[in-house]
PDB file of C-alpha atoms in Angstrom:
ATOM      1  CA  SER A   1      50.642  21.938  65.537  1.00 45.00           C
ATOM      2  CA  LYS A   2      47.705  21.440  67.896  1.00 54.00           C
ATOM      3  CA  CYS A   3      45.580  19.916  65.122  1.00 57.00           C
ATOM      4  CA  ASN A   4      47.861  16.938  64.532  1.00 62.00           C
ATOM      5  CA  ILE A   5      46.521  16.428  61.017  1.00 57.00           C
ATOM      6  CA  THR A   6      48.173  13.444  59.364  1.00 66.00           C
ATOM      7  CA  ASN A   7      45.949  12.425  56.459  1.00 68.00           C
ATOM      8  CA  VAL A   8      45.078  15.248  54.071  1.00 62.00           C
ATOM      9  CA  ASP A   9      44.159  15.274  50.387  1.00 68.00           C
ATOM     10  CA  ALA A  10      43.788  18.554  48.539  1.00 66.00           C
ATOM     11  CA  TYR A  11      42.375  19.161  45.094  1.00 58.00           C
ATOM     12  CA  ALA A  12      43.410  22.683  44.328  1.00 62.00           C
ATOM     13  CA  GLN A  13      46.623  22.992  42.368  1.00 62.00           C
ATOM     14  CA  MET A  14      46.184  25.071  39.234  1.00 67.00           C
ATOM     15  CA  ASP A  15      49.736  25.547  38.006  1.00 65.00           C
ATOM     16  CA  ARG A  16      49.817  21.994  36.650  1.00 67.00           C
ATOM     17  CA  GLY A  17      47.367  23.293  34.102  1.00 71.00           C
ATOM     18  CA  PRO A  18      43.641  23.571  33.649  1.00 76.00           C
ATOM     19  CA  GLU A  19      43.589  20.062  32.232  1.00 74.00           C
ATOM     20  CA  ASN A  20      44.038  18.870  35.826  1.00 72.00           C
ATOM     21  CA  LEU A  21      41.362  20.904  37.595  1.00 80.00           C
ATOM     22  CA  VAL A  22      39.848  17.953  39.410  1.00 78.00           C
ATOM     23  CA  GLN A  23      37.955  20.269  41.770  1.00 82.00           C
ATOM     24  CA  VAL A  24      36.070  21.609  38.723  1.00 86.00           C
ATOM     25  CA  ASN A  25      35.758  18.510  36.564  1.00 85.00           C
ATOM     26  CA  TYR A  26      34.938  16.130  39.429  1.00 85.00           C
ATOM     27  CA  LEU A  27      33.112  18.399  41.885  1.00 87.00           C
ATOM     28  CA  ASN A  28      30.097  16.092  42.224  1.00 89.00           C
ATOM     29  CA  GLU A  29      32.257  13.024  42.789  1.00 88.00           C
ATOM     30  CA  ILE A  30      34.391  14.787  45.413  1.00 85.00           C
ATOM     31  CA  VAL A  31      31.359  16.025  47.341  1.00 87.00           C
ATOM     32  CA  ARG A  32      29.697  12.597  47.242  1.00 89.00           C
ATOM     33  CA  GLY A  33      32.905  10.705  47.970  1.00 88.00           C
ATOM     34  CA  VAL A  34      34.036  12.904  50.863  1.00 84.00           C
ATOM     35  CA  PRO A  35      30.819  14.401  52.283  1.00 86.00           C
ATOM     36  CA  ASN A  36      32.470  15.842  55.413  1.00 84.00           C
ATOM     37  CA  ALA A  37      35.274  17.555  53.537  1.00 81.00           C
ATOM     38  CA  THR A  38      35.962  21.264  53.856  1.00 82.00           C
ATOM     39  CA  PHE A  39      35.633  23.077  50.551  1.00 82.00           C
ATOM     40  CA  ILE A  40      37.417  26.428  50.270  1.00 83.00           C
ATOM     41  CA  LEU A  41      36.302  28.598  47.381  1.00 85.00           C
ATOM     42  CA  THR A  42      38.573  31.536  46.655  1.00 84.00           C
ATOM     43  CA  PHE A  43      37.559  34.766  44.993  1.00 85.00           C
ATOM     44  CA  ARG A  44      39.645  37.227  43.018  1.00 89.00           C
ATOM     45  CA  ASN A  45      38.940  40.257  40.924  1.00 94.00           C
ATOM     46  CA  MET A  46      38.200  38.614  37.561  1.00 94.00           C
ATOM     47  CA  THR A  47      40.070  41.163  35.442  1.00 95.00           C
ATOM     48  CA  LYS A  48      43.182  40.887  37.602  1.00 95.00           C
ATOM     49  CA  TRP A  49      42.984  37.100  37.616  1.00 91.00           C
ATOM     50  CA  TYR A  50      42.592  37.018  33.827  1.00 94.00           C
ATOM     51  CA  ILE A  51      45.649  39.258  33.438  1.00 94.00           C
ATOM     52  CA  SER A  52      47.556  37.034  35.862  1.00 92.00           C
ATOM     53  CA  LEU A  53      46.642  33.906  33.862  1.00 90.00           C
ATOM     54  CA  THR A  54      47.726  35.654  30.680  1.00 92.00           C
ATOM     55  CA  ASN A  55      51.139  36.428  32.197  1.00 93.00           C
ATOM     56  CA  TRP A  56      51.812  33.018  33.762  1.00 88.00           C
ATOM     57  CA  PRO A  57      54.231  31.410  33.370  1.00 87.00           C
ATOM     58  CA  PRO A  58      56.643  34.229  32.651  1.00 87.00           C
ATOM     59  CA  LYS A  59      58.643  33.996  29.442  1.00 87.00           C
ATOM     60  CA  GLN A  60      56.140  31.611  27.837  1.00 84.00           C
ATOM     61  CA  PRO A  61      53.616  33.901  26.121  1.00 82.00           C
ATOM     62  CA  GLU A  62      52.782  31.249  23.516  1.00 85.00           C
ATOM     63  CA  ASN A  63      51.753  28.785  26.227  1.00 87.00           C
ATOM     64  CA  ASN A  64      50.422  30.919  29.050  1.00 90.00           C
ATOM     65  CA  MET A  65      47.840  29.642  31.516  1.00 90.00           C
ATOM     66  CA  ARG A  66      44.978  31.561  29.875  1.00 91.00           C
ATOM     67  CA  MET A  67      45.709  29.940  26.522  1.00 91.00           C
ATOM     68  CA  ARG A  68      45.854  26.546  28.218  1.00 90.00           C
ATOM     69  CA  PHE A  69      42.405  27.180  29.723  1.00 90.00           C
ATOM     70  CA  GLU A  70      41.166  28.095  26.267  1.00 91.00           C
ATOM     71  CA  ARG A  71      42.553  24.891  24.707  1.00 91.00           C
ATOM     72  CA  ALA A  72      41.397  22.577  27.489  1.00 89.00           C
ATOM     73  CA  ASN A  73      37.924  21.114  27.677  1.00 89.00           C
ATOM     74  CA  ILE A  74      36.916  21.919  31.246  1.00 90.00           C
ATOM     75  CA  ASN A  75      33.487  21.292  32.728  1.00 90.00           C
ATOM     76  CA  GLY A  76      31.708  24.605  32.098  1.00 92.00           C
ATOM     77  CA  LEU A  77      34.458  26.022  29.857  1.00 92.00           C
ATOM     78  CA  PRO A  78      34.405  24.258  26.496  1.00 93.00           C
ATOM     79  CA  LYS A  79      37.430  24.243  24.244  1.00 94.00           C
ATOM     80  CA  GLY A  80      37.839  27.616  22.489  1.00 94.00           C
ATOM     81  CA  VAL A  81      36.001  29.610  25.164  1.00 93.00           C
ATOM     82  CA  GLY A  82      37.800  31.911  27.595  1.00 91.00           C
ATOM     83  CA  ARG A  83      39.385  34.330  25.144  1.00 92.00           C
ATOM     84  CA  ASN A  84      38.322  37.384  27.107  1.00 95.00           C
ATOM     85  CA  VAL A  85      37.495  38.473  30.645  1.00 95.00           C
ATOM     86  CA  SER A  86      33.756  38.198  30.041  1.00 96.00           C
ATOM     87  CA  GLU A  87      33.880  34.544  28.904  1.00 95.00           C
ATOM     88  CA  PHE A  88      36.237  33.596  31.696  1.00 92.00           C
ATOM     89  CA  SER A  89      34.112  35.432  34.273  1.00 94.00           C
ATOM     90  CA  SER A  90      30.990  33.602  33.105  1.00 95.00           C
ATOM     91  CA  PHE A  91      32.781  30.267  33.519  1.00 94.00           C
ATOM     92  CA  TYR A  92      33.921  31.094  37.043  1.00 92.00           C
ATOM     93  CA  CYS A  93      30.541  32.540  38.062  1.00 94.00           C
ATOM     94  CA  ASP A  94      28.831  29.340  36.904  1.00 94.00           C
ATOM     95  CA  TYR A  95      31.414  27.276  38.789  1.00 92.00           C
ATOM     96  CA  VAL A  96      30.743  29.242  41.997  1.00 92.00           C
ATOM     97  CA  LYS A  97      27.022  28.534  41.571  1.00 94.00           C
ATOM     98  CA  ARG A  98      27.753  24.799  41.096  1.00 93.00           C
ATOM     99  CA  VAL A  99      29.891  24.742  44.232  1.00 91.00           C
ATOM    100  CA  ARG A 100      27.225  26.499  46.283  1.00 92.00           C
ATOM    101  CA  GLU A 101      24.541  24.081  45.074  1.00 93.00           C
ATOM    102  CA  GLU A 102      26.667  20.982  45.675  1.00 89.00           C
ATOM    103  CA  VAL A 103      28.261  21.944  48.974  1.00 87.00           C
ATOM    104  CA  ALA A 104      25.408  23.783  50.678  1.00 79.00           C
TER     105      ALA A 104
END
């Protein structure tokens, strides 16, 4: 690689569960602590993402990722919220706004 990057930290993994969404829960601290960091914000069709969360992981419908989001207490998505596409979309839309305000 021409970049020769040797020291990288990433806060992005979601499959460990929403309880560990440090990029959501600690956005302000990350931006202040690493002001020159590159922040990549992904976008997906909300309905398709919601369906994907509902079906992941396979063969565990009683503990799918959507239900874990609903049970977790995430900054901007209180426990019990996220039971439908509209609630989940509102959470993500608000998160995008937070990112744009913090990172811009």
